[in-house]
Short mmCIF file of C-alpha atoms in Angstrom, two decimals:
data_model
loop_
_atom_site.label_atom_id
_atom_site.label_comp_id
_atom_site.label_asym_id
_atom_site.label_seq_id
_atom_site.Cartn_x
_atom_site.Cartn_y
_atom_site.Cartn_z
CA MET A 1 -82.00 48.25 -67.41
CA PRO A 2 -80.62 44.98 -67.92
CA PRO A 3 -78.71 43.36 -65.05
CA ALA A 4 -74.91 43.67 -64.90
CA ASP A 5 -73.06 41.50 -67.46
CA PRO A 6 -69.61 40.41 -66.40
CA ILE A 7 -68.71 40.06 -70.01
CA THR A 8 -70.27 43.31 -71.16
CA GLU A 9 -67.20 44.55 -72.86
CA THR A 10 -67.00 41.49 -75.15
CA GLY A 11 -70.15 41.36 -77.28
CA PHE A 12 -73.57 40.43 -78.23
CA ALA A 13 -75.49 38.16 -80.37
CA VAL A 14 -78.25 37.54 -82.93
CA PRO A 15 -81.84 35.96 -82.50
CA VAL A 16 -83.54 33.34 -84.36
CA MET A 17 -85.30 30.19 -84.45
CA ALA A 18 -84.64 26.85 -82.79
CA ASP A 19 -85.50 23.60 -84.42
CA LEU A 20 -88.10 25.62 -86.05
CA ALA A 21 -88.19 29.06 -87.36
CA CYS A 22 -87.39 32.34 -85.63
CA SER A 23 -86.68 35.90 -85.36
CA ALA A 24 -83.92 37.74 -84.00
CA VAL A 25 -83.12 40.73 -82.17
CA SER A 26 -86.17 43.13 -82.39
CA ARG A 27 -88.75 40.44 -82.64
CA SER A 28 -90.04 38.04 -80.07
CA ASP A 29 -89.35 34.36 -80.32
CA ALA A 30 -92.01 32.79 -78.04
CA PRO A 31 -92.19 29.16 -78.28
CA ASP A 32 -94.27 27.96 -81.04
CA PRO A 33 -94.71 24.39 -82.34
CA GLY A 34 -95.14 25.81 -85.59
CA GLY A 35 -91.59 26.79 -85.80
CA VAL A 36 -91.77 30.35 -86.49
CA SER A 37 -90.93 33.14 -84.29
CA GLY A 38 -90.35 36.82 -84.34
CA GLU A 39 -91.22 39.92 -82.55
CA CYS A 40 -92.69 43.17 -83.85
CA PRO A 41 -89.65 45.69 -84.35
CA ARG A 42 -91.77 47.98 -82.06
CA ALA A 43 -91.04 45.75 -79.25
CA GLY A 44 -87.56 47.19 -79.08
CA GLY A 45 -85.94 46.96 -82.57
CA HIS A 46 -85.69 49.50 -85.46
CA GLY A 47 -89.30 50.46 -86.54
CA GLU A 48 -90.96 53.67 -86.35
CA ASP A 49 -89.27 54.34 -82.96
CA THR A 50 -85.93 54.56 -84.53
CA VAL A 51 -83.39 56.30 -82.26
CA ASP A 52 -82.31 59.73 -83.61
CA LEU A 53 -78.59 59.36 -83.05
CA ARG A 54 -75.79 61.32 -84.59
CA LEU A 55 -73.63 59.04 -86.64
CA PRO A 56 -69.95 58.91 -85.34
CA GLY A 57 -67.53 60.95 -87.25
CA ASP A 58 -65.72 57.87 -88.81
CA LEU A 59 -69.17 56.91 -90.32
CA VAL A 60 -69.84 60.39 -91.72
CA ALA A 61 -66.59 60.24 -93.41
CA LEU A 62 -67.29 56.96 -95.16
CA PRO A 63 -68.33 57.50 -98.64
CA ALA A 64 -91.38 29.18 -98.14
CA VAL A 65 -91.41 26.20 -99.82
CA ASP A 66 -95.01 25.13 -99.01
CA MET A 67 -96.32 28.57 -100.03
CA LEU A 68 -94.73 28.93 -103.39
CA GLY A 69 -96.52 26.11 -105.30
CA PRO A 70 -95.51 22.92 -106.94
CA LEU A 71 -92.35 21.30 -105.66
CA ASP A 72 -91.58 20.09 -109.23
CA GLY A 73 -90.15 23.52 -110.22
CA HIS A 74 -93.00 24.09 -112.91
CA GLY A 75 -95.31 26.36 -110.88
CA SER A 76 -94.75 29.48 -108.85
CA ARG A 77 -92.02 27.87 -106.73
CA GLY A 78 -90.05 27.16 -110.02
CA ARG A 79 -90.28 31.04 -110.96
CA HIS A 80 -89.36 32.35 -107.57
CA GLN A 81 -86.33 29.92 -107.47
CA GLU A 82 -85.25 31.10 -111.04
CA MET A 83 -85.60 34.48 -109.76
CA TYR A 84 -83.46 34.02 -106.67
CA ARG A 85 -80.90 31.92 -108.49
CA THR A 86 -80.44 34.75 -111.10
CA ALA A 87 -80.04 37.37 -108.30
CA VAL A 88 -77.42 35.37 -106.53
CA SER A 89 -75.58 34.60 -109.93
CA ILE A 90 -75.54 38.41 -110.63
CA THR A 91 -74.15 38.99 -107.23
CA ARG A 92 -71.45 36.51 -107.55
CA ARG A 93 -70.33 37.89 -111.10
CA GLY A 94 -70.41 41.27 -109.78
CA GLU A 95 -72.57 42.27 -113.00
CA ALA A 96 -74.58 44.75 -110.74
CA SER A 97 -73.13 47.39 -108.97
CA ARG A 98 -75.43 48.98 -106.29
CA PRO A 99 -78.92 47.31 -106.99
CA SER A 100 -81.56 49.83 -107.17
CA PHE A 101 -83.28 48.15 -104.14
CA ALA A 102 -80.47 48.65 -101.95
CA PRO A 103 -80.64 51.36 -99.34
CA ARG A 104 -78.95 54.71 -100.48
CA HIS A 105 -76.62 54.58 -97.64
CA ASP A 106 -76.00 50.98 -97.35
CA ASP A 107 -72.45 51.41 -96.27
CA LEU A 108 -73.73 51.62 -92.81
CA LEU A 109 -73.93 47.74 -93.08
CA ASP A 110 -70.94 47.32 -95.42
CA ARG A 111 -73.38 46.64 -98.60
CA VAL A 112 -75.14 43.60 -97.60
CA ALA A 113 -76.31 43.25 -101.20
CA GLU A 114 -72.50 42.32 -101.87
CA TRP A 115 -71.88 39.91 -99.19
CA GLY A 116 -72.35 36.87 -101.40
CA PRO A 117 -73.27 33.28 -100.90
CA ALA A 118 -72.57 31.00 -97.70
CA ASP A 119 -71.91 27.19 -97.73
CA THR A 120 -74.00 25.59 -94.93
CA PRO A 121 -74.68 21.77 -94.03
CA ALA A 122 -78.12 22.66 -95.54
CA GLY A 123 -77.06 23.92 -98.67
CA GLY A 124 -75.79 27.19 -100.33
CA PHE A 125 -77.33 30.13 -98.51
CA HIS A 126 -77.62 33.59 -99.80
CA LEU A 127 -78.94 37.01 -98.37
CA VAL A 128 -80.78 38.81 -101.16
CA PRO A 129 -81.85 42.33 -100.40
CA VAL A 130 -85.84 42.76 -100.70
CA ARG A 131 -87.25 44.14 -103.72
CA LEU A 132 -90.98 44.98 -103.09
CA GLU A 133 -92.17 44.22 -106.61
CA ARG A 134 -90.53 40.81 -106.30
CA ASP A 135 -91.01 39.99 -102.70
CA LEU A 136 -93.88 41.74 -101.10
CA PRO A 137 -96.65 39.12 -101.70
CA LEU A 138 -94.53 36.34 -100.47
CA ILE A 139 -93.27 38.29 -97.23
CA ASN A 140 -96.92 39.31 -96.71
CA ARG A 141 -98.08 35.67 -96.91
CA TRP A 142 -95.48 34.57 -94.38
CA MET A 143 -96.44 37.33 -91.92
CA ASN A 144 -100.12 36.12 -92.14
CA ASP A 145 -99.11 32.68 -91.08
CA PRO A 146 -100.82 32.28 -87.53
CA ALA A 147 -97.46 31.15 -86.19
CA ALA A 148 -95.64 34.27 -87.35
CA ALA A 149 -98.51 36.76 -86.84
CA ALA A 150 -98.52 36.38 -83.11
CA PHE A 151 -95.04 37.65 -82.69
CA TRP A 152 -94.17 39.85 -85.74
CA GLU A 153 -97.46 41.76 -85.53
CA LEU A 154 -97.53 42.49 -89.34
CA ALA A 155 -100.50 40.19 -90.27
CA GLY A 156 -103.04 41.85 -92.24
CA PRO A 157 -103.40 43.49 -95.70
CA GLN A 158 -100.47 43.55 -98.07
CA GLU A 159 -100.17 47.35 -97.44
CA MET A 160 -99.21 46.71 -93.56
CA THR A 161 -96.14 44.58 -94.90
CA GLN A 162 -95.33 47.06 -97.52
CA ASP A 163 -95.13 50.04 -95.28
CA HIS A 164 -92.97 47.97 -92.80
CA LEU A 165 -90.60 47.23 -95.79
CA ARG A 166 -90.62 50.73 -97.25
CA ALA A 167 -89.74 52.22 -93.85
CA GLN A 168 -86.33 50.37 -93.98
CA LEU A 169 -85.66 50.72 -97.82
CA ALA A 170 -86.21 54.38 -97.85
CA GLY A 171 -84.29 54.83 -94.63
CA ASP A 172 -80.46 55.72 -94.26
CA GLY A 173 -79.45 52.10 -94.68
CA ARG A 174 -79.28 51.13 -90.84
CA SER A 175 -81.60 48.36 -91.62
CA VAL A 176 -81.54 46.03 -94.56
CA PRO A 177 -84.41 43.54 -95.14
CA CYS A 178 -83.55 40.50 -97.10
CA ILE A 179 -84.95 37.32 -98.39
CA GLY A 180 -82.87 34.09 -97.40
CA ALA A 181 -82.67 31.71 -100.26
CA LEU A 182 -81.34 28.16 -99.72
CA ASP A 183 -80.18 26.57 -102.77
CA GLY A 184 -81.84 29.34 -104.74
CA VAL A 185 -85.21 28.75 -103.03
CA PRO A 186 -86.69 31.82 -100.94
CA MET A 187 -87.42 30.24 -97.57
CA SER A 188 -86.81 33.03 -94.90
CA TYR A 189 -86.99 36.82 -94.07
CA TRP A 190 -84.17 38.59 -92.42
CA GLU A 191 -83.44 42.10 -91.19
CA ILE A 192 -79.83 42.92 -90.75
CA TYR A 193 -79.57 46.15 -88.68
CA ARG A 194 -77.17 48.39 -86.77
CA ALA A 195 -78.02 47.58 -83.26
CA ASP A 196 -76.02 50.42 -81.89
CA LEU A 197 -78.46 52.89 -83.81
CA ASP A 198 -81.52 51.01 -82.81
CA PRO A 199 -83.91 51.62 -79.85
CA LEU A 200 -82.45 48.51 -78.46
CA ALA A 201 -79.23 50.41 -77.73
CA ARG A 202 -81.21 52.05 -74.83
CA HIS A 203 -81.38 48.72 -73.06
CA TYR A 204 -77.82 47.54 -73.13
CA PRO A 205 -74.26 48.88 -73.28
CA ALA A 206 -74.16 49.06 -76.92
CA ARG A 207 -70.79 49.39 -78.87
CA PRO A 208 -70.18 51.07 -82.24
CA HIS A 209 -71.05 48.92 -85.08
CA ASP A 210 -72.89 46.17 -83.02
CA THR A 211 -75.13 44.33 -85.62
CA GLY A 212 -78.52 42.86 -84.78
CA ILE A 213 -80.38 40.21 -86.80
CA HIS A 214 -84.16 39.33 -87.14
CA LEU A 215 -85.12 36.09 -88.86
CA LEU A 216 -88.47 34.45 -89.93
CA VAL A 217 -88.34 31.09 -91.44
CA GLY A 218 -91.37 31.31 -93.66
CA GLY A 219 -92.25 27.85 -95.09
CA VAL A 220 -93.87 25.15 -93.02
CA ALA A 221 -91.71 22.58 -94.82
CA ASP A 222 -88.48 24.32 -93.40
CA ARG A 223 -89.37 24.19 -89.88
CA GLY A 224 -88.50 21.59 -87.39
CA ARG A 225 -85.44 20.65 -89.33
CA GLY A 226 -82.86 22.24 -87.29
CA LEU A 227 -82.45 24.96 -89.81
CA GLY A 228 -82.51 27.91 -87.29
CA GLY A 229 -79.24 27.21 -85.55
CA VAL A 230 -77.59 26.41 -88.93
CA LEU A 231 -78.74 29.58 -90.56
CA LEU A 232 -78.19 31.82 -87.51
CA ARG A 233 -74.48 30.56 -87.39
CA ALA A 234 -74.03 31.10 -91.22
CA VAL A 235 -75.39 34.69 -91.02
CA ALA A 236 -73.49 35.67 -87.95
CA ASP A 237 -70.31 34.41 -89.40
CA LEU A 238 -71.14 36.45 -92.62
CA VAL A 239 -71.73 39.65 -90.44
CA LEU A 240 -68.32 39.04 -88.83
CA ALA A 241 -66.45 38.38 -92.05
CA GLN A 242 -68.10 41.28 -94.06
CA ARG A 243 -68.14 43.79 -91.22
CA PRO A 244 -64.48 43.96 -89.91
CA SER A 245 -65.48 46.83 -87.35
CA CYS A 246 -68.14 44.81 -85.83
CA THR A 247 -67.04 42.99 -82.75
CA ARG A 248 -70.44 41.12 -82.00
CA VAL A 249 -73.73 40.26 -83.23
CA ILE A 250 -76.74 40.88 -80.99
CA ALA A 251 -80.23 39.33 -80.68
CA GLU A 252 -83.07 39.34 -77.97
CA PRO A 253 -85.55 36.61 -78.50
CA ASP A 254 -88.49 36.47 -75.81
CA ILE A 255 -87.11 34.83 -72.66
CA ARG A 256 -90.02 32.27 -72.69
CA ASN A 257 -89.04 30.97 -76.21
CA THR A 258 -86.82 28.41 -74.98
CA PRO A 259 -86.46 26.61 -78.40
CA SER A 260 -85.22 29.96 -80.00
CA VAL A 261 -82.75 30.53 -77.30
CA ALA A 262 -81.48 26.94 -77.74
CA ALA A 263 -81.01 27.75 -81.41
CA PHE A 264 -78.93 30.75 -80.77
CA LEU A 265 -76.79 28.71 -78.21
CA THR A 266 -76.34 26.06 -80.88
CA ALA A 267 -75.19 28.78 -83.29
CA GLY A 268 -72.46 30.07 -81.08
CA PHE A 269 -74.41 32.74 -79.12
CA ARG A 270 -74.25 33.14 -75.38
CA PHE A 271 -76.84 34.25 -72.98
CA SER A 272 -75.69 37.64 -71.57
CA ALA A 273 -78.62 39.10 -69.65
CA GLU A 274 -82.26 39.14 -69.14
CA VAL A 275 -83.57 42.55 -70.59
CA GLU A 276 -86.93 44.21 -70.08
CA LEU A 277 -88.09 45.79 -73.34
CA PRO A 278 -91.34 47.57 -73.99
CA ALA A 279 -93.21 44.60 -75.26
CA LYS A 280 -91.28 41.62 -73.83
CA GLN A 281 -88.71 40.04 -71.34
CA ALA A 282 -85.95 39.23 -73.69
CA ALA A 283 -82.93 37.14 -73.41
CA LEU A 284 -80.05 39.10 -74.77
CA MET A 285 -77.85 36.93 -76.85
CA VAL A 286 -74.45 37.76 -77.99
CA ARG A 287 -72.02 36.25 -80.57
CA ASP A 288 -68.52 37.49 -80.13
CA ARG A 289 -65.96 37.87 -82.79
CA SER A 290 -63.21 36.85 -80.20
CA LEU A 291 -64.70 33.55 -79.78
CA ARG A 292 -65.68 32.91 -83.53
CA HIS A 293 -62.92 30.37 -84.30
CA LEU A 294 -63.39 28.53 -81.11
CA LEU A 295 -67.26 27.68 -81.69
#
């Protein structure tokens, strides 16, 4: 059990990278000079070990740049960029109602696909829900990067990554895998999930609608630039803006990953407690709604 937290009643946060890349909540963020971190969801996040919780009554009632090819826009990177810019444009114009790749019950997370873009100091950022036919090869490449493989535990054939993504896409919407596109270029992998409906909830005093985040910055060229803190802040702000019932964002990077913990602190998270999870000692990080406009 985590040590007592004097501010347990205020909120929790999201994980991700430091000056590098990172993962949040159910993934470990051990220090890695390469700038990628993340922990296998089996280490205390949503994976195969999903908590079989009954939904509250109110819910029941609710209806990498370097890997993408040439940088001149003529190769695979150019095609990826165009695909993601098209996806962002469609979302902005509202031309697509509920995308076919969105979870069937995605109202558990207030329709991540419709959250829209966010302006950041690094450029326009957009979370685009994963589509297997478009994103699987890219995500699999990222997962096989040695810097990521040590923490996400998803290195291997494409089928392994596919199974991990399909488990979320075919679920009840408590976890939504996304590609993070910066100025239209896919450069990170995210998982936005209901921390209160996740195995993580066994290890801290969860509140209804607590929202967790996992992040992996995929491209080597995007690491070491301070993007971790910038994107973590942007996504945490999106969560709090788009999910009015959520009072805090949660994350649990590996306690040894000081760069990742530093990135969360930069993004407005606070260290709440050290928590023993099945596969790691984690730093429970929390981003509180009540402090949103003060950070």
